[in-house]
CSV table of C-alpha atoms and ligand atoms in Angstrom, one decimal:
chain,number,residue,atom,x,y,z
A,1,MET,CA,-0.5,0.1,0.2
A,2,SER,CA,1.6,3.1,-1.2
A,3,PRO,CA,1.3,6.7,1.3
A,4,ARG,CA,0.1,7.7,-2.5
A,5,LEU,CA,-2.7,5.1,-2.1
A,6,LEU,CA,-3.9,5.9,1.3
A,7,THR,CA,-4.2,9.3,1.0
A,8,ALA,CA,-6.5,9.2,-1.9
A,9,LEU,CA,-8.5,6.5,0.4
A,10,LEU,CA,-9.0,8.8,3.4
A,11,GLY,CA,-8.3,12.1,2.2
A,12,SER,CA,-10.9,12.0,-0.7
A,13,ALA,CA,-13.9,12.5,1.0
A,14,LEU,CA,-13.4,16.4,1.5
A,15,LEU,CA,-12.7,15.7,-2.7
A,16,LEU,CA,-15.7,14.3,-3.1
A,17,THR,CA,-17.9,16.5,-1.6
A,18,ALA,CA,-16.5,19.1,-3.1
A,19,VAL,CA,-16.9,18.1,-6.8
A,20,GLY,CA,-20.2,16.2,-5.9
A,21,PRO,CA,-22.4,19.8,-6.6
A,22,ALA,CA,-20.5,21.2,-9.2
A,23,THR,CA,-20.8,17.8,-11.7
A,24,ALA,CA,-24.2,17.3,-10.5
A,25,ALA,CA,-27.1,17.1,-13.2
A,26,PRO,CA,-30.6,16.1,-12.9
A,27,LYS,CA,-31.5,12.8,-12.6
A,28,ALA,CA,-33.0,12.0,-16.1
A,29,PRO,CA,-36.2,10.5,-15.8
A,30,PRO,CA,-36.9,7.1,-17.6
A,31,THR,CA,-38.7,7.6,-21.0
A,32,LYS,CA,-40.5,4.5,-20.7
A,33,ALA,CA,-41.6,2.8,-17.7
A,34,PRO,CA,-40.5,-0.6,-17.4
A,35,ALA,CA,-42.6,-3.2,-18.0
A,36,LEU,CA,-44.0,-4.6,-14.5
A,37,LYS,CA,-42.6,-7.9,-13.2
A,38,PRO,CA,-45.0,-10.9,-12.8
A,39,GLY,CA,-46.9,-10.8,-9.9
A,40,VAL,CA,-46.5,-7.2,-9.6
A,41,SER,CA,-49.7,-4.5,-9.7
A,42,ARG,CA,-49.1,-1.1,-10.4
A,43,ALA,CA,-50.2,-0.6,-6.7
A,44,ASP,CA,-47.1,-2.7,-5.8
A,45,MET,CA,-44.9,-0.8,-8.0
A,46,ALA,CA,-46.0,2.4,-6.3
A,47,LEU,CA,-45.6,1.2,-3.3
A,48,HIS,CA,-42.3,-0.1,-3.9
A,49,GLN,CA,-41.1,3.3,-5.4
A,50,SER,CA,-42.2,5.3,-2.4
A,51,ILE,CA,-40.2,3.4,0.1
A,52,LEU,CA,-36.4,3.6,0.6
A,53,THR,CA,-35.1,0.4,-0.3
A,54,LEU,CA,-31.6,-0.8,0.4
A,55,ASP,CA,-29.7,-4.3,0.3
A,56,THR,CA,-27.4,-5.1,2.5
A,57,HIS,CA,-24.8,-7.3,0.6
A,58,LEU,CA,-24.0,-6.1,-3.0
A,59,ASP,CA,-20.7,-7.7,-4.0
A,60,THR,CA,-21.0,-5.5,-7.2
A,61,PRO,CA,-17.0,-4.1,-5.9
A,62,GLU,CA,-15.7,-7.1,-7.6
A,63,HIS,CA,-16.5,-5.5,-11.2
A,64,PHE,CA,-15.6,-2.5,-10.5
A,65,ALA,CA,-12.3,-3.2,-12.3
A,66,ARG,CA,-13.3,-4.8,-15.3
A,67,PRO,CA,-12.1,-3.3,-18.3
A,68,GLY,CA,-15.3,-1.4,-19.7
A,69,TRP,CA,-17.5,-2.2,-17.5
A,70,SER,CA,-19.3,0.8,-15.8
A,71,MET,CA,-22.0,1.3,-13.0
A,72,LEU,CA,-24.2,3.2,-15.5
A,73,ASP,CA,-24.1,0.9,-18.4
A,74,ARG,CA,-26.9,-1.6,-18.7
A,75,HIS,CA,-25.6,-5.2,-18.1
A,76,ALA,CA,-27.5,-8.7,-18.3
A,77,VAL,CA,-26.6,-12.0,-16.2
A,78,SER,CA,-26.5,-13.7,-19.4
A,79,SER,CA,-23.8,-11.2,-21.1
A,80,ASP,CA,-21.4,-10.9,-18.4
A,81,PHE,CA,-23.0,-12.4,-14.9
A,82,THR,CA,-23.4,-9.1,-13.3
A,83,GLN,CA,-26.9,-8.5,-11.5
A,84,VAL,CA,-26.1,-4.5,-10.3
A,85,ASP,CA,-25.7,-1.7,-12.2
A,86,LEU,CA,-27.6,1.5,-12.1
A,87,PRO,CA,-30.1,1.1,-14.6
A,88,ARG,CA,-31.2,-1.8,-13.3
A,89,MET,CA,-30.9,-0.6,-9.8
A,90,THR,CA,-33.8,2.3,-11.2
A,91,GLU,CA,-35.6,-0.3,-12.9
A,92,GLY,CA,-36.1,-2.1,-9.4
A,93,GLY,CA,-36.6,0.3,-7.3
A,94,LEU,CA,-33.0,-0.3,-5.4
A,95,ASP,CA,-32.0,2.7,-3.7
A,96,GLY,CA,-28.7,2.1,-2.2
A,97,GLY,CA,-26.8,-0.6,-0.2
A,98,PHE,CA,-23.8,-1.8,1.3
A,99,TYR,CA,-21.0,-2.2,-1.2
A,100,VAL,CA,-18.5,-5.1,-0.1
A,101,ILE,CA,-14.8,-5.7,0.7
A,102,TYR,CA,-14.7,-8.9,0.7
A,103,THR,CA,-11.3,-11.2,1.1
A,104,GLY,CA,-11.1,-14.5,0.3
A,105,GLN,CA,-9.6,-16.3,3.3
A,106,GLY,CA,-5.9,-17.0,3.0
A,107,GLU,CA,-3.0,-17.8,5.1
A,108,LEU,CA,-2.8,-16.7,9.0
A,109,THR,CA,0.9,-15.2,8.3
A,110,ALA,CA,2.4,-12.0,8.4
A,111,GLU,CA,2.7,-12.5,4.7
A,112,GLY,CA,-0.8,-13.4,4.4
A,113,TYR,CA,-1.9,-10.7,6.5
A,114,ARG,CA,0.2,-8.0,4.5
A,115,PHE,CA,-1.6,-9.5,1.4
A,116,ALA,CA,-5.2,-9.2,2.8
A,117,ARG,CA,-5.0,-6.0,4.1
A,118,ASP,CA,-3.6,-4.3,0.8
A,119,PHE,CA,-6.1,-6.1,-1.3
A,120,ALA,CA,-9.1,-4.9,1.0
A,121,LEU,CA,-7.9,-1.3,0.9
A,122,ARG,CA,-7.8,-1.4,-2.7
A,123,ARG,CA,-11.0,-2.5,-3.0
A,124,ALA,CA,-11.9,0.4,-0.9
A,125,VAL,CA,-10.2,2.9,-3.1
A,126,GLU,CA,-12.3,1.2,-5.8
A,127,ILE,CA,-15.4,1.7,-4.5
A,128,ARG,CA,-14.4,5.1,-3.5
A,129,GLU,CA,-13.2,5.7,-7.3
A,130,MET,CA,-16.4,4.6,-8.9
A,131,VAL,CA,-18.5,6.9,-6.8
A,132,ALA,CA,-15.8,9.9,-7.5
A,133,ALA,CA,-16.7,9.0,-11.3
A,134,HIS,CA,-20.4,9.4,-11.1
A,135,SER,CA,-20.6,11.6,-8.1
A,136,ASP,CA,-23.8,12.9,-10.0
A,137,ARG,CA,-25.5,9.5,-9.2
A,138,PHE,CA,-23.9,7.8,-6.0
A,139,GLU,CA,-22.4,9.4,-2.8
A,140,LEU,CA,-20.9,7.5,-0.3
A,141,ALA,CA,-22.8,7.6,2.9
A,142,TYR,CA,-21.5,6.9,6.5
A,143,THR,CA,-24.4,7.8,8.9
A,144,ALA,CA,-28.3,6.5,9.2
A,145,ASP,CA,-29.7,9.5,8.0
A,146,ASP,CA,-27.2,9.8,4.8
A,147,ALA,CA,-29.6,7.6,3.1
A,148,VAL,CA,-32.5,9.3,3.3
A,149,ARG,CA,-30.4,12.5,2.5
A,150,ILE,CA,-29.0,11.2,-0.2
A,151,ASN,CA,-32.1,9.8,-2.0
A,152,LYS,CA,-33.4,13.0,-1.8
A,153,ALA,CA,-30.8,14.4,-3.7
A,154,GLY,CA,-31.4,12.0,-6.2
A,155,LYS,CA,-28.6,9.9,-5.7
A,156,SER,CA,-27.8,6.3,-5.2
A,157,PHE,CA,-26.3,6.0,-1.5
A,158,VAL,CA,-23.3,3.5,-1.3
A,159,TYR,CA,-22.3,2.5,2.3
A,160,GLN,CA,-19.2,0.1,2.9
A,161,SER,CA,-18.7,-3.3,4.5
A,162,ILE,CA,-16.2,-5.6,5.2
A,163,GLU,CA,-16.8,-9.5,4.4
A,164,ASN,CA,-14.0,-11.2,6.2
A,165,SER,CA,-11.7,-9.1,8.6
A,166,TRP,CA,-9.0,-11.4,8.0
A,167,PRO,CA,-7.8,-8.1,6.6
A,168,MET,CA,-7.0,-6.7,9.5
A,169,GLY,CA,-4.7,-9.4,10.7
A,170,GLU,CA,-3.1,-8.8,14.6
A,171,ASP,CA,-3.5,-5.3,14.0
A,172,LEU,CA,-7.0,-3.8,15.5
A,173,THR,CA,-5.4,0.0,14.3
A,174,LEU,CA,-6.6,-1.2,10.6
A,175,MET,CA,-10.3,-1.1,12.2
A,176,GLN,CA,-10.2,2.8,12.6
A,177,THR,CA,-8.1,2.9,8.9
A,178,PHE,CA,-11.4,1.1,7.8
A,179,TYR,CA,-13.8,3.1,9.8
A,180,GLN,CA,-12.5,6.4,8.2
A,181,ALA,CA,-12.4,5.1,4.6
A,182,GLY,CA,-16.2,4.9,5.4
A,183,VAL,CA,-16.9,1.1,6.7
A,184,ARG,CA,-19.5,1.2,8.4
A,185,MET,CA,-20.5,-2.9,8.8
A,186,ALA,CA,-18.2,-6.0,9.4
A,187,GLY,CA,-18.5,-9.7,9.7
A,188,PRO,CA,-15.4,-11.3,11.2
A,189,VAL,CA,-14.7,-14.5,9.1
A,190,HIS,CA,-16.0,-16.0,6.2
A,191,PHE,CA,-15.6,-19.6,4.8
A,192,ARG,CA,-12.7,-20.9,7.1
A,193,ASN,CA,-11.5,-20.2,10.4
A,194,ASN,CA,-9.5,-17.0,10.9
A,195,GLN,CA,-7.5,-14.9,13.8
A,196,PHE,CA,-10.6,-13.8,15.1
A,197,ALA,CA,-13.3,-16.6,14.8
A,198,ASP,CA,-14.5,-19.7,13.7
A,199,SER,CA,-16.9,-19.8,10.5
A,200,SER,CA,-19.9,-21.9,10.0
A,201,THR,CA,-18.4,-23.8,6.9
A,202,ASP,CA,-14.8,-24.6,7.7
A,203,PRO,CA,-14.3,-28.4,7.1
A,204,ARG,CA,-11.9,-28.7,9.7
A,205,GLY,CA,-14.4,-27.7,12.7
A,206,LYS,CA,-13.7,-25.0,15.4
A,207,ILE,CA,-10.3,-23.8,16.4
A,208,TRP,CA,-11.5,-21.4,18.9
A,209,ASN,CA,-15.1,-22.6,19.7
A,210,GLY,CA,-16.4,-18.6,19.3
A,211,TYR,CA,-14.3,-15.8,19.2
A,212,SER,CA,-10.4,-15.9,19.7
A,213,PRO,CA,-9.1,-13.5,22.3
A,214,LEU,CA,-8.0,-11.6,19.9
A,215,GLY,CA,-11.7,-11.5,18.0
A,216,LEU,CA,-13.1,-10.5,21.4
A,217,ARG,CA,-10.7,-7.4,21.0
A,218,TRP,CA,-11.9,-7.2,17.3
A,219,LEU,CA,-15.5,-7.2,18.7
A,220,ALA,CA,-14.8,-4.2,21.5
A,221,GLU,CA,-13.0,-2.5,18.8
A,222,ALA,CA,-16.3,-2.6,16.4
A,223,ASN,CA,-18.5,-1.4,19.0
A,224,ARG,CA,-16.1,1.5,20.4
A,225,LEU,CA,-15.7,2.6,16.6
A,226,GLY,CA,-19.5,2.5,15.9
A,227,ILE,CA,-19.1,-0.3,13.3
A,228,LEU,CA,-22.5,-2.7,12.8
A,229,VAL,CA,-21.4,-6.4,13.6
A,230,ASP,CA,-22.6,-8.6,11.2
A,231,VAL,CA,-22.7,-12.6,12.0
A,232,SER,CA,-22.9,-14.0,8.5
A,233,HIS,CA,-20.6,-16.9,7.8
A,234,ALA,CA,-19.8,-16.9,11.7
A,235,SER,CA,-20.4,-20.4,13.5
A,236,ASP,CA,-23.3,-20.6,15.9
A,237,GLU,CA,-21.4,-19.9,18.4
A,238,VAL,CA,-19.9,-16.8,17.6
A,239,VAL,CA,-23.2,-15.5,16.7
A,240,SER,CA,-24.5,-16.8,20.1
A,241,GLN,CA,-21.2,-14.6,21.8
A,242,SER,CA,-22.0,-11.8,19.4
A,243,ILE,CA,-25.5,-11.1,20.5
A,244,ALA,CA,-24.3,-11.8,24.2
A,245,LEU,CA,-21.2,-9.1,24.3
A,246,SER,CA,-21.8,-6.6,21.4
A,247,LYS,CA,-23.2,-3.1,22.7
A,248,SER,CA,-25.4,-2.7,20.2
A,249,PRO,CA,-27.7,-5.3,18.3
A,250,VAL,CA,-26.0,-7.5,15.3
A,251,VAL,CA,-27.1,-8.1,11.9
A,252,ALA,CA,-26.7,-11.1,9.8
A,253,SER,CA,-26.4,-9.1,6.3
A,254,HIS,CA,-26.8,-12.5,4.2
A,255,SER,CA,-28.6,-15.3,5.8
A,256,GLY,CA,-31.5,-17.7,5.7
A,257,ALA,CA,-33.2,-20.1,8.0
A,258,ARG,CA,-32.0,-23.6,8.7
A,259,ALA,CA,-35.3,-24.9,8.9
A,260,ILE,CA,-36.1,-24.0,5.2
A,261,TYR,CA,-32.5,-25.6,4.2
A,262,ASP,CA,-30.3,-27.3,6.9
A,263,HIS,CA,-27.3,-25.9,5.8
A,264,PRO,CA,-24.3,-24.0,8.4
A,265,ARG,CA,-24.7,-20.8,6.9
A,266,ASN,CA,-28.5,-20.3,7.8
A,267,LEU,CA,-29.7,-19.9,11.3
A,268,ASN,CA,-31.6,-22.0,13.1
A,269,ASP,CA,-34.8,-20.7,14.9
A,270,ALA,CA,-33.1,-20.3,18.1
A,271,LEU,CA,-30.4,-18.0,17.0
A,272,ILE,CA,-33.1,-16.2,14.6
A,273,ARG,CA,-35.1,-15.5,18.0
A,274,LYS,CA,-32.0,-14.6,20.0
A,275,ILE,CA,-31.3,-12.1,17.0
A,276,GLY,CA,-34.8,-10.7,16.8
A,277,GLU,CA,-35.1,-10.2,20.8
A,278,SER,CA,-32.0,-8.8,20.9
A,279,GLY,CA,-32.6,-5.9,19.0
A,280,GLY,CA,-30.9,-7.4,15.7
A,281,ALA,CA,-32.2,-8.2,12.2
A,282,ILE,CA,-31.9,-10.9,9.5
A,283,CYS,CA,-31.0,-9.9,6.0
A,284,ILE,CA,-32.6,-12.8,3.9
A,285,ASN,CA,-30.0,-14.0,1.2
A,286,SER,CA,-30.7,-16.1,-1.8
A,287,VAL,CA,-28.0,-18.4,-1.5
A,288,TYR,CA,-28.0,-21.5,0.7
A,289,LEU,CA,-31.8,-22.3,0.1
A,290,ALA,CA,-32.0,-25.5,-1.7
A,291,ALA,CA,-29.9,-28.5,-2.1
A,292,THR,CA,-28.2,-27.5,-5.8
A,293,PRO,CA,-26.7,-30.8,-6.8
A,294,THR,CA,-24.6,-30.5,-10.1
A,295,SER,CA,-25.3,-33.2,-12.3
A,296,PRO,CA,-21.6,-35.3,-13.5
A,297,GLU,CA,-22.6,-34.5,-17.2
A,298,ARG,CA,-23.3,-31.0,-16.2
A,299,LYS,CA,-19.9,-31.2,-14.3
A,300,ALA,CA,-17.6,-32.8,-16.9
A,301,ALA,CA,-19.6,-30.2,-19.6
A,302,LEU,CA,-17.9,-27.3,-17.4
A,303,GLU,CA,-14.9,-29.0,-16.6
A,304,ALA,CA,-14.6,-29.1,-20.4
A,305,LEU,CA,-14.4,-25.4,-21.1
A,306,GLY,CA,-11.3,-25.4,-18.7
A,307,LYS,CA,-10.4,-22.7,-15.8
A,308,GLN,CA,-12.7,-19.4,-15.7
A,309,PRO,CA,-10.7,-16.9,-16.9
A,310,ASP,CA,-10.1,-13.9,-14.8
A,311,PHE,CA,-13.0,-11.3,-16.2
A,312,ASP,CA,-10.4,-8.1,-14.8
A,313,THR,CA,-8.5,-9.1,-17.5
A,314,LEU,CA,-11.1,-9.7,-20.2
A,315,SER,CA,-13.1,-7.4,-22.7
A,316,PRO,CA,-16.7,-7.1,-22.1
A,317,ALA,CA,-16.8,-9.2,-25.7
A,318,GLU,CA,-14.4,-11.7,-24.1
A,319,VAL,CA,-16.5,-11.7,-21.5
A,320,LYS,CA,-19.8,-12.3,-23.1
A,321,ALA,CA,-18.0,-15.4,-25.3
A,322,TRP,CA,-17.1,-17.0,-21.6
A,323,ALA,CA,-20.9,-16.6,-21.1
A,324,ASP,CA,-22.0,-18.0,-24.0
A,325,LYS,CA,-20.0,-21.3,-23.2
A,326,ILE,CA,-21.5,-21.5,-20.2
A,327,ALA,CA,-25.0,-20.9,-21.8
A,328,ALA,CA,-24.2,-23.9,-24.2
A,329,VAL,CA,-23.6,-25.8,-21.0
A,330,ASP,CA,-27.2,-24.5,-19.1
A,331,LYS,CA,-29.1,-25.6,-22.2
A,332,LEU,CA,-27.4,-28.8,-22.3
A,333,HIS,CA,-27.4,-29.4,-18.5
A,334,PRO,CA,-29.5,-27.1,-16.9
A,335,PRO,CA,-28.3,-26.2,-13.4
A,336,VAL,CA,-30.5,-27.2,-10.3
A,337,ARG,CA,-31.4,-23.7,-8.8
A,338,ALA,CA,-33.6,-22.5,-5.8
A,339,ASN,CA,-36.5,-19.9,-7.1
A,340,PHE,CA,-38.4,-17.0,-6.0
A,341,GLU,CA,-40.7,-19.1,-4.1
A,342,ILE,CA,-38.1,-20.5,-1.7
A,343,PHE,CA,-36.4,-17.3,-1.3
A,344,MET,CA,-39.7,-15.8,0.0
A,345,ALA,CA,-40.4,-19.1,2.1
A,346,SER,CA,-37.2,-18.3,4.0
A,347,MET,CA,-38.1,-14.5,4.5
A,348,LEU,CA,-41.8,-15.2,5.3
A,349,HIS,CA,-40.3,-17.9,8.0
A,350,VAL,CA,-37.8,-15.5,9.6
A,351,LEU,CA,-40.5,-13.0,9.6
A,352,LYS,CA,-42.8,-15.2,11.5
A,353,ILE,CA,-40.4,-15.7,14.4
A,354,THR,CA,-38.8,-12.0,14.5
A,355,GLY,CA,-41.8,-9.7,13.3
A,356,PRO,CA,-41.1,-7.1,10.6
A,357,LYS,CA,-38.4,-5.7,12.7
A,358,GLY,CA,-35.8,-8.3,12.7
A,359,VAL,CA,-36.1,-8.7,8.8
A,360,CYS,CA,-34.0,-6.9,6.1
A,361,VAL,CA,-32.5,-7.3,2.6
A,362,GLY,CA,-29.1,-8.8,1.6
A,363,ALA,CA,-29.6,-11.4,-1.3
A,364,ASP,CA,-25.9,-11.9,-2.3
A,365,TRP,CA,-25.9,-9.6,-5.5
A,366,ASP,CA,-23.0,-10.7,-7.4
A,367,GLY,CA,-21.6,-13.0,-4.7
A,368,GLY,CA,-23.6,-16.1,-5.6
A,369,GLY,CA,-27.1,-14.8,-5.2
A,370,GLY,CA,-30.0,-15.0,-7.4
A,371,VAL,CA,-32.4,-17.8,-8.0
A,372,GLU,CA,-35.3,-18.4,-10.6
A,373,GLY,CA,-37.5,-15.5,-10.6
A,374,LEU,CA,-35.2,-13.2,-9.2
A,375,GLU,CA,-32.3,-13.1,-11.3
A,376,ASP,CA,-30.9,-9.6,-10.8
A,377,VAL,CA,-31.7,-6.2,-8.9
A,378,ALA,CA,-34.3,-5.2,-11.7
A,379,ASP,CA,-36.8,-8.0,-9.7
A,380,LEU,CA,-36.8,-6.8,-6.3
A,381,PRO,CA,-40.6,-5.0,-6.8
A,382,LYS,CA,-41.7,-8.5,-6.6
A,383,ILE,CA,-40.4,-9.1,-2.7
A,384,THR,CA,-42.6,-6.0,-2.0
A,385,ALA,CA,-45.5,-7.3,-3.7
A,386,ARG,CA,-45.1,-10.7,-2.4
A,387,LEU,CA,-44.7,-8.8,1.3
A,388,ASN,CA,-48.2,-7.4,0.3
A,389,ALA,CA,-50.1,-10.0,-0.6
A,390,GLU,CA,-49.1,-11.8,2.6
A,391,GLY,CA,-50.6,-8.9,4.4
A,392,TYR,CA,-47.8,-7.0,5.3
A,393,THR,CA,-48.3,-3.1,6.0
A,394,ASP,CA,-46.5,-0.4,4.4
A,395,ALA,CA,-44.5,0.3,7.6
A,396,ASP,CA,-43.5,-3.0,8.0
A,397,ILE,CA,-42.6,-3.3,4.2
A,398,ALA,CA,-40.4,-0.2,4.7
A,399,ALA,CA,-38.7,-1.2,7.8
A,400,ILE,CA,-37.8,-4.9,6.1
A,401,TRP,CA,-36.7,-2.5,3.1
A,402,SER,CA,-34.4,0.2,5.1
A,403,GLY,CA,-35.9,1.1,8.4
A,404,ASN,CA,-34.2,-1.9,10.3
A,405,VAL,CA,-31.2,-1.5,8.9
A,406,LEU,CA,-30.7,2.5,9.4
A,407,ARG,CA,-31.9,1.8,12.9
A,408,LEU,CA,-29.0,-1.4,13.7
A,409,ILE,CA,-26.5,1.5,12.0
A,410,GLY,CA,-27.7,4.5,14.3
A,411,GLN,CA,-27.8,2.1,17.4
A,412,ALA,CA,-23.8,1.0,16.7
A,413,GLN,CA,-23.0,4.7,16.1
A,414,ALA,CA,-25.2,5.8,19.2
A,415,TYR,CA,-23.2,3.6,21.5
A,416,ALA,CA,-19.7,4.7,19.7
A,417,LYS,CA,-20.5,8.3,20.8
A,418,SER,CA,-22.1,7.3,23.9
A,419,VAL,CA,-18.0,6.0,25.0
A,420,ALA,CA,-16.2,8.6,22.9
A,421,LYS,CA,-13.4,10.6,25.1
B,501,ZN,ZN1,-21.3,-14.0,1.8
């Protein structure tokens, strides 16, 4: 990490606000209203548009460095596998969300920590660069109130979160560095155990029985700074400890119900209840909704294509060529997929346990999310329509779409303020 990069990371908040208004252009109204999605009435769409909406898990920053890829262009899953961009956010009435700084787990060594730290800082810079490049359409959000303010200004709000705190290594002062860069939500761990906590999916089983001693300090530092604690991916023990020890309520930014699909990444009813009772919320994931086995024929056909190329090195045409090859395999050997009905079953199950104050939306877009009937963010009005049909009030639906998460951001920051010296 060069000093220049760090300066860019920490110093450009002022620059962004300075250039924002000068380059701001009024948001052009859509020339033609997009067709309503199946099951979505005009009234549902009007309700959806009137509600502030956010998704807590957008892995879209993974695409920001792709050559020729822009958040302002309309893309398609079928052409480049992406699920989020501004045109589709507008069509799906998605006002903003948490953009994820995700680092895949590697070695717990000094070298591994350095690599992870620099990777995560670079990803934070890429988010910042995207916002700076389109400052008339996007704005970084730091407080709970920012979402409403930015939305009123006709822009899309961009919160930042950390998925996997491996990049902090053993240097917890980095939490403050990321906080200053704008991170307002963080989870300790991902698919594998790390220096802070046990994962729900490490094949070697647990090593800490919850948080490690350093992990407990991570949790305290997240609270002190006002970073919302995210328990998705953590082991059941870590979830329980987080609920018990965190000074402000926790969130599961992209999780589902084990009662719908028995997978360690999902939460059992007891933990769902505990999160809800402690004032936290579970943002419903569109991954781990059902077993989706790959047939031997499909596996062989995919393997015959060779290793997936690094999209960061390919032109859009080259990515499309790869997408066409995958589409040909899909046609011959269709993948087994979960669908919108199961996604809604997961949401309605959690709603029954926690009530509408304990549910939010985090579908893992661009990170493996998307099911049949809920393919990208353009399909989001279907969720509002379904909640409406299930009898949830407009206020409930608004809480699910953003109110609960904004409340949690506010509570995390209120605690930090109460202990600030
Ligand atoms: Zn994840």
